[in-house]
mmCIF file of C-alpha atoms and ligand atoms in Angstrom:
data_model
loop_
_atom_site.group_PDB
_atom_site.id
_atom_site.type_symbol
_atom_site.label_atom_id
_atom_site.label_comp_id
_atom_site.label_asym_id
_atom_site.label_seq_id
_atom_site.Cartn_x
_atom_site.Cartn_y
_atom_site.Cartn_z
ATOM 1 C CA MET A 509 7.260 23.778 2.085
ATOM 2 C CA VAL A 510 5.901 20.247 1.764
ATOM 3 C CA GLN A 511 7.310 18.176 -1.103
ATOM 4 C CA ARG A 512 4.503 16.683 -3.205
ATOM 5 C CA TYR A 513 5.268 13.675 -5.437
ATOM 6 C CA ALA A 514 3.231 12.568 -8.440
ATOM 7 C CA VAL A 515 2.587 8.833 -8.324
ATOM 8 C CA LEU A 516 0.877 7.576 -11.503
ATOM 9 C CA ASN A 517 -2.523 9.361 -11.502
ATOM 10 C CA ILE A 518 -2.386 10.930 -8.034
ATOM 11 C CA TRP A 519 -0.049 12.626 -5.587
ATOM 12 C CA VAL A 520 1.334 12.165 -2.096
ATOM 13 C CA ASP A 521 3.122 14.519 0.306
ATOM 14 C CA ALA A 522 6.371 13.719 2.121
ATOM 15 C CA VAL A 523 5.229 14.747 5.592
ATOM 16 C CA THR A 524 5.722 13.599 9.142
ATOM 17 C CA THR A 525 3.000 13.707 11.780
ATOM 18 C CA GLN A 526 4.754 16.713 13.302
ATOM 19 C CA ASP A 527 4.612 18.541 9.930
ATOM 20 C CA VAL A 528 0.869 17.884 9.831
ATOM 21 C CA LEU A 529 0.392 19.204 13.368
ATOM 22 C CA ASP A 530 2.434 22.344 12.608
ATOM 23 C CA ALA A 531 0.296 22.909 9.515
ATOM 24 C CA VAL A 532 -2.925 22.407 11.512
ATOM 25 C CA VAL A 533 -1.856 25.057 14.041
ATOM 26 C CA ASP A 534 -1.047 27.435 11.191
ATOM 27 C CA PHE A 535 -4.371 26.737 9.417
ATOM 28 C CA VAL A 536 -6.399 27.243 12.590
ATOM 29 C CA GLU A 537 -4.527 30.285 13.876
ATOM 30 C CA ASN A 538 -3.873 32.091 10.585
ATOM 31 C CA GLY A 539 -6.207 30.558 8.001
ATOM 32 C CA SER A 540 -9.285 32.147 6.498
ATOM 33 C CA ARG A 541 -10.716 29.126 4.641
ATOM 34 C CA VAL A 542 -11.173 25.369 5.016
ATOM 35 C CA HIS A 543 -7.862 23.491 4.592
ATOM 36 C CA THR A 544 -8.256 19.868 3.561
ATOM 37 C CA ILE A 545 -6.275 16.793 4.569
ATOM 38 C CA PHE A 546 -6.884 13.528 2.714
ATOM 39 C CA ALA A 547 -5.268 10.127 2.714
ATOM 40 C CA SER A 548 -3.444 9.028 -0.431
ATOM 41 C CA ASN A 549 -3.297 5.300 -1.175
ATOM 42 C CA PRO A 550 -3.133 2.884 -4.137
ATOM 43 C CA GLU A 551 -6.937 2.445 -4.340
ATOM 44 C CA LYS A 552 -7.295 6.178 -4.921
ATOM 45 C CA ASN A 553 -4.946 5.996 -7.901
ATOM 46 C CA PHE A 554 -7.821 4.263 -9.677
ATOM 47 C CA SER A 555 -10.897 5.861 -8.045
ATOM 48 C CA VAL A 556 -9.852 9.527 -8.013
ATOM 49 C CA PRO A 557 -9.519 10.037 -11.800
ATOM 50 C CA GLN A 558 -12.994 8.562 -12.334
ATOM 51 C CA ASP A 559 -14.792 11.395 -10.582
ATOM 52 C CA PRO A 560 -14.085 14.973 -11.697
ATOM 53 C CA ILE A 561 -15.181 16.525 -8.359
ATOM 54 C CA LEU A 562 -13.085 14.081 -6.375
ATOM 55 C CA TYR A 563 -10.124 14.629 -8.726
ATOM 56 C CA GLU A 564 -10.177 18.432 -8.339
ATOM 57 C CA LYS A 565 -10.666 18.273 -4.580
ATOM 58 C CA PHE A 566 -7.917 15.702 -4.172
ATOM 59 C CA LYS A 567 -5.484 17.612 -6.384
ATOM 60 C CA LYS A 568 -6.051 20.836 -4.480
ATOM 61 C CA ALA A 569 -5.873 19.262 -1.019
ATOM 62 C CA ASP A 570 -3.578 21.070 1.398
ATOM 63 C CA LEU A 571 -2.095 17.791 2.601
ATOM 64 C CA LEU A 572 -2.137 14.308 1.050
ATOM 65 C CA LEU A 573 -0.986 11.810 3.650
ATOM 66 C CA PRO A 574 1.167 8.792 2.732
ATOM 67 C CA ASP A 575 -1.464 6.560 4.315
ATOM 68 C CA GLY A 576 -0.593 3.254 2.701
ATOM 69 C CA ILE A 577 2.691 1.388 2.484
ATOM 70 C CA GLY A 578 1.996 1.260 -1.283
ATOM 71 C CA MET A 579 2.571 5.010 -1.647
ATOM 72 C CA VAL A 580 5.729 4.900 0.470
ATOM 73 C CA LEU A 581 7.189 2.103 -1.700
ATOM 74 C CA ALA A 582 6.073 3.821 -4.917
ATOM 75 C CA VAL A 583 7.873 7.058 -3.985
ATOM 76 C CA LYS A 584 10.982 5.083 -3.029
ATOM 77 C CA CYS A 585 10.899 3.270 -6.368
ATOM 78 C CA LEU A 586 10.165 6.304 -8.563
ATOM 79 C CA TYR A 587 12.162 9.003 -6.774
ATOM 80 C CA GLY A 588 14.557 7.154 -4.447
ATOM 81 C CA VAL A 589 13.058 9.093 -1.529
ATOM 82 C CA ARG A 590 12.339 7.397 1.790
ATOM 83 C CA MET A 591 9.073 8.630 3.261
ATOM 84 C CA GLU A 592 7.489 7.929 6.592
ATOM 85 C CA ARG A 593 4.066 6.305 6.545
ATOM 86 C CA VAL A 594 1.529 8.687 8.107
ATOM 87 C CA THR A 595 -1.819 6.984 8.609
ATOM 88 C CA GLY A 596 -5.182 8.720 8.555
ATOM 89 C CA ILE A 597 -6.202 7.253 11.921
ATOM 90 C CA GLY A 598 -2.869 8.132 13.570
ATOM 91 C CA THR A 599 -3.133 11.662 12.212
ATOM 92 C CA MET A 600 -6.683 12.063 13.454
ATOM 93 C CA GLN A 601 -5.641 11.004 16.946
ATOM 94 C CA ALA A 602 -2.619 13.320 16.893
ATOM 95 C CA ILE A 603 -4.872 16.205 15.801
ATOM 96 C CA CYS A 604 -7.305 15.383 18.633
ATOM 97 C CA ARG A 605 -4.435 15.510 21.155
ATOM 98 C CA LEU A 606 -3.348 18.868 19.744
ATOM 99 C CA ALA A 607 -6.941 20.142 19.745
ATOM 100 C CA ALA A 608 -7.343 19.151 23.405
ATOM 101 C CA GLU A 609 -4.126 20.993 24.321
ATOM 102 C CA ARG A 610 -4.988 24.114 22.371
ATOM 103 C CA GLY A 611 -8.743 24.216 22.965
ATOM 104 C CA TYR A 612 -9.755 23.843 19.314
ATOM 105 C CA GLY A 613 -13.316 22.508 19.016
ATOM 106 C CA VAL A 614 -13.828 19.443 16.799
ATOM 107 C CA PHE A 615 -16.933 18.231 14.947
ATOM 108 C CA ILE A 616 -17.249 14.579 13.999
ATOM 109 C CA TYR A 617 -19.499 13.815 11.049
ATOM 110 C CA GLY A 618 -19.995 10.386 9.564
ATOM 111 C CA ALA A 619 -20.576 6.641 10.114
ATOM 112 C CA LYS A 620 -23.665 5.009 11.564
ATOM 113 C CA GLU A 621 -25.291 6.669 14.568
ATOM 114 C CA GLU A 622 -24.174 4.038 17.101
ATOM 115 C CA VAL A 623 -20.654 3.984 15.648
ATOM 116 C CA ASN A 624 -20.380 7.772 15.678
ATOM 117 C CA LYS A 625 -21.590 7.940 19.265
ATOM 118 C CA ALA A 626 -19.292 5.181 20.537
ATOM 119 C CA ALA A 627 -16.291 6.682 18.697
ATOM 120 C CA VAL A 628 -16.991 10.135 20.131
ATOM 121 C CA ASP A 629 -17.314 8.665 23.657
ATOM 122 C CA ASN A 630 -14.003 6.849 23.215
ATOM 123 C CA LEU A 631 -12.248 9.954 21.863
ATOM 124 C CA GLY A 632 -13.455 11.883 24.921
ATOM 125 C CA LYS A 633 -11.870 9.230 27.151
ATOM 126 C CA MET A 634 -8.648 9.053 25.126
ATOM 127 C CA PHE A 635 -8.129 12.814 25.043
ATOM 128 C CA PRO A 636 -9.362 14.400 28.263
ATOM 129 C CA GLY A 637 -10.223 18.042 27.684
ATOM 130 C CA LEU A 638 -11.036 17.480 24.000
ATOM 131 C CA GLN A 639 -13.791 19.892 23.139
ATOM 132 C CA ILE A 640 -16.226 17.918 20.985
ATOM 133 C CA ALA A 641 -18.281 20.784 19.646
ATOM 134 C CA GLY A 642 -20.703 18.494 17.837
ATOM 135 C CA ARG A 643 -21.293 15.226 16.061
ATOM 136 C CA ALA A 644 -23.633 13.861 13.400
ATOM 137 C CA HIS A 645 -24.055 10.415 11.841
ATOM 138 C CA GLY A 646 -23.293 10.009 8.151
ATOM 139 C CA TYR A 647 -26.705 8.990 6.858
ATOM 140 C CA GLN A 648 -28.492 12.345 6.985
ATOM 141 C CA PRO A 649 -31.129 12.796 4.293
ATOM 142 C CA GLU A 650 -30.366 15.490 1.743
ATOM 143 C CA ASP A 651 -33.077 17.773 3.166
ATOM 144 C CA GLN A 652 -31.236 17.820 6.511
ATOM 145 C CA MET A 653 -28.031 19.277 5.031
ATOM 146 C CA GLU A 654 -28.971 22.895 5.604
ATOM 147 C CA ALA A 655 -29.648 22.126 9.269
ATOM 148 C CA LEU A 656 -26.368 20.235 9.538
ATOM 149 C CA VAL A 657 -24.363 23.127 8.070
ATOM 150 C CA GLN A 658 -26.123 25.454 10.505
ATOM 151 C CA ARG A 659 -25.252 23.158 13.431
ATOM 152 C CA LEU A 660 -21.649 23.036 12.299
ATOM 153 C CA ASN A 661 -21.461 26.811 12.144
ATOM 154 C CA ASP A 662 -23.237 27.248 15.481
ATOM 155 C CA SER A 663 -20.824 24.771 17.105
ATOM 156 C CA GLY A 664 -17.862 27.043 16.334
ATOM 157 C CA ALA A 665 -15.730 23.941 15.587
ATOM 158 C CA LYS A 666 -12.365 24.716 13.986
ATOM 159 C CA ILE A 667 -11.694 21.126 12.962
ATOM 160 C CA LEU A 668 -14.069 18.857 11.067
ATOM 161 C CA PHE A 669 -13.474 15.123 10.774
ATOM 162 C CA LEU A 670 -15.417 13.753 7.826
ATOM 163 C CA ALA A 671 -16.063 10.021 7.951
ATOM 164 C CA LEU A 672 -18.296 9.395 4.952
ATOM 165 C CA GLY A 673 -15.805 7.266 2.980
ATOM 166 C CA SER A 674 -14.363 8.218 -0.371
ATOM 167 C CA PRO A 675 -15.636 9.817 -2.665
ATOM 168 C CA LYS A 676 -18.588 10.961 -0.503
ATOM 169 C CA GLN A 677 -16.468 12.911 1.958
ATOM 170 C CA GLU A 678 -14.559 14.766 -0.771
ATOM 171 C CA GLN A 679 -17.826 15.507 -2.593
ATOM 172 C CA TRP A 680 -19.403 16.765 0.619
ATOM 173 C CA ILE A 681 -16.595 19.169 1.417
ATOM 174 C CA ALA A 682 -16.410 20.372 -2.207
ATOM 175 C CA ARG A 683 -20.092 21.246 -1.978
ATOM 176 C CA TYR A 684 -20.287 22.805 1.474
ATOM 177 C CA GLU A 685 -16.867 24.242 2.320
ATOM 178 C CA GLY A 686 -17.872 27.717 1.144
ATOM 179 C CA ARG A 687 -20.662 27.694 3.715
ATOM 180 C CA LEU A 688 -18.540 26.743 6.734
ATOM 181 C CA GLU A 689 -17.852 29.825 8.797
ATOM 182 C CA HIS A 690 -15.385 28.628 11.435
ATOM 183 C CA VAL A 691 -13.933 25.330 10.204
ATOM 184 C CA ARG A 692 -10.278 25.782 9.197
ATOM 185 C CA VAL A 693 -9.208 22.149 8.925
ATOM 186 C CA CYS A 694 -11.152 19.258 7.448
ATOM 187 C CA GLN A 695 -9.669 15.776 7.516
ATOM 188 C CA GLY A 696 -11.286 12.973 5.510
ATOM 189 C CA ILE A 697 -11.047 9.962 7.794
ATOM 190 C CA GLY A 698 -12.986 7.262 5.881
ATOM 191 C CA GLY A 699 -13.702 4.269 8.096
ATOM 192 C CA THR A 700 -11.706 5.514 11.112
ATOM 193 C CA LEU A 701 -14.760 5.877 13.375
ATOM 194 C CA ASP A 702 -15.530 2.181 12.917
ATOM 195 C CA VAL A 703 -12.078 1.423 14.340
ATOM 196 C CA LEU A 704 -12.404 3.961 17.175
ATOM 197 C CA ALA A 705 -15.799 2.513 18.084
ATOM 198 C CA GLY A 706 -14.260 -0.963 18.254
ATOM 199 C CA LYS A 707 -16.380 -2.225 15.335
ATOM 200 C CA THR A 708 -13.404 -2.867 13.066
ATOM 201 C CA LYS A 709 -10.112 -4.034 14.523
ATOM 202 C CA ARG A 710 -6.823 -2.431 13.502
ATOM 203 C CA ALA A 711 -4.040 -4.808 12.571
ATOM 204 C CA PRO A 712 -1.700 -5.809 15.430
ATOM 205 C CA LEU A 713 1.449 -3.703 15.701
ATOM 206 C CA ILE A 714 3.677 -6.359 14.150
ATOM 207 C CA PHE A 715 1.626 -6.275 10.906
ATOM 208 C CA ARG A 716 1.714 -2.450 10.878
ATOM 209 C CA ARG A 717 5.474 -2.369 11.470
ATOM 210 C CA LEU A 718 6.055 -4.804 8.608
ATOM 211 C CA GLY A 719 3.793 -2.804 6.282
ATOM 212 C CA LEU A 720 1.363 -5.729 6.145
ATOM 213 C CA GLU A 721 -1.777 -4.057 7.504
ATOM 214 C CA TRP A 722 -3.423 -4.690 4.128
ATOM 215 C CA LEU A 723 -2.813 -8.455 4.515
ATOM 216 C CA TYR A 724 -4.361 -8.497 7.987
ATOM 217 C CA ARG A 725 -7.401 -6.621 6.722
ATOM 218 C CA LEU A 726 -7.722 -8.933 3.734
ATOM 219 C CA VAL A 727 -7.710 -12.010 5.978
ATOM 220 C CA THR A 728 -10.101 -10.553 8.579
ATOM 221 C CA GLU A 729 -12.420 -8.854 6.058
ATOM 222 C CA PRO A 730 -12.238 -11.031 2.909
ATOM 223 C CA LYS A 731 -14.763 -8.732 1.184
ATOM 224 C CA ARG A 732 -11.930 -6.223 0.871
ATOM 225 C CA TRP A 733 -10.324 -8.261 -1.926
ATOM 226 C CA LYS A 734 -12.529 -6.260 -4.307
ATOM 227 C CA ARG A 735 -10.681 -3.110 -3.247
ATOM 228 C CA GLN A 736 -7.307 -4.699 -2.788
ATOM 229 C CA LYS A 737 -7.194 -6.449 -6.139
ATOM 230 C CA VAL A 738 -5.860 -3.168 -7.555
ATOM 231 C CA TYR A 739 -2.617 -3.513 -5.558
ATOM 232 C CA PRO A 740 -0.785 -5.795 -8.024
ATOM 233 C CA VAL A 741 -1.912 -3.567 -10.914
ATOM 234 C CA PHE A 742 -0.638 -0.511 -9.021
ATOM 235 C CA ALA A 743 2.704 -2.224 -8.328
ATOM 236 C CA GLY A 744 3.027 -3.229 -11.990
ATOM 237 C CA GLN A 745 2.269 0.291 -13.211
ATOM 238 C CA VAL A 746 4.788 1.811 -10.781
ATOM 239 C CA LEU A 747 7.484 -0.603 -11.994
ATOM 240 C CA TRP A 748 6.599 0.181 -15.612
ATOM 241 C CA ALA A 749 6.813 3.936 -14.907
ATOM 242 C CA LYS A 750 10.206 3.367 -13.266
ATOM 243 C CA MET A 751 11.459 1.441 -16.304
ATOM 244 C CA LYS A 752 10.261 4.163 -18.671
ATOM 245 C CA LYS A 753 12.051 6.759 -16.547
ATOM 246 C CA PHE A 754 15.205 4.674 -16.621
ATOM 247 C CA PHE A 755 15.324 3.936 -20.346
ATOM 248 C CA TRP A 756 13.876 7.123 -21.827
HETATM 249 N N1 LIG B 897 -20.504 6.203 5.509
HETATM 250 C C1 LIG B 897 -21.340 7.223 5.905
HETATM 251 N N2 LIG B 897 -22.319 7.647 5.060
HETATM 252 C C2 LIG B 897 -22.486 7.110 3.823
HETATM 253 C C3 LIG B 897 -21.616 6.083 3.410
HETATM 254 C C4 LIG B 897 -20.611 5.651 4.278
HETATM 255 O O1 LIG B 897 -21.209 7.748 7.004
HETATM 256 O O2 LIG B 897 -23.405 7.543 3.114
HETATM 257 C C5 LIG B 897 -19.456 5.749 6.441
HETATM 258 C C6 LIG B 897 -19.506 4.260 6.758
HETATM 259 O O3 LIG B 897 -20.453 4.025 7.785
HETATM 260 C C7 LIG B 897 -18.070 4.004 7.193
HETATM 261 C C8 LIG B 897 -17.281 4.970 6.323
HETATM 262 O O4 LIG B 897 -18.205 5.928 5.827
HETATM 263 O O5 LIG B 897 -17.922 4.347 8.550
HETATM 264 C C9 LIG B 897 -16.635 4.313 5.086
HETATM 265 O O6 LIG B 897 -15.579 3.583 5.461
HETATM 266 P P1 LIG B 897 -14.572 2.961 4.369
HETATM 267 O O7 LIG B 897 -13.574 2.157 5.110
HETATM 268 O O8 LIG B 897 -15.351 2.303 3.278
HETATM 269 O O9 LIG B 897 -13.945 4.316 3.756
HETATM 270 P P2 LIG B 897 -12.510 4.596 3.175
HETATM 271 O O10 LIG B 897 -11.608 4.651 4.385
HETATM 272 O O11 LIG B 897 -12.159 3.481 2.274
HETATM 273 O O12 LIG B 897 -12.670 5.909 2.475
#
């Protein structure tokens, strides 16, 4: 049983990558519905409550990954529990390795056409034997959705990686999950395909090890300050919640 912690307005699960892989095998082999895996991070503490569909979908997710160092530190501060950081991109790659070993078909939906194609090509090279049952770019007009759902069902894919960014990917799965016949696992992977296609660079290992990936991204993509400006507010609210817990 995965331990889920409430952190301010959202939640995060204390899982390891191996726990996620064990759950994926169980969902694919024994499941009868779509099981969702989303990343939990400080930005979502502010964005999730603003959208009722996103909020419900996020709350009911099967797994909420401790994607950002912010969630790991928040759980340590509020509960005294040390969690491992489990990134969305690392999880996606681990699931692809598992899928290649077990012959689960994957469908990759999202990002620009050239990004999607390059990422899929790279995944094929990284994980020989990976059965890529289908792919689609993330800018399909609304009137193409029926055809896309049909393609997804015809592909027989068991695993769907959704790369539409948040909240689009959560809204998409909330709307169409009931129509997916074979998909048993859906992971929301945000901008991961941009990294896999080589369009966006991941922070060097030293930054990741020190929990400073956010700093690297801020310096290399200054536009991200708009998203990252919530970090100090998040930290302040976590400390305030800790103080309230301590004194009351
Ligand atoms: N995207 C898409 N369709 C859309 C809007 C966005 O496929 O209608 C893709 C976009 O090309 C990018 C990803 O969604 O690859 C969003 O990445 P971002 O890093 O903003 O998402 P996050 O990880 O923050 O959820």
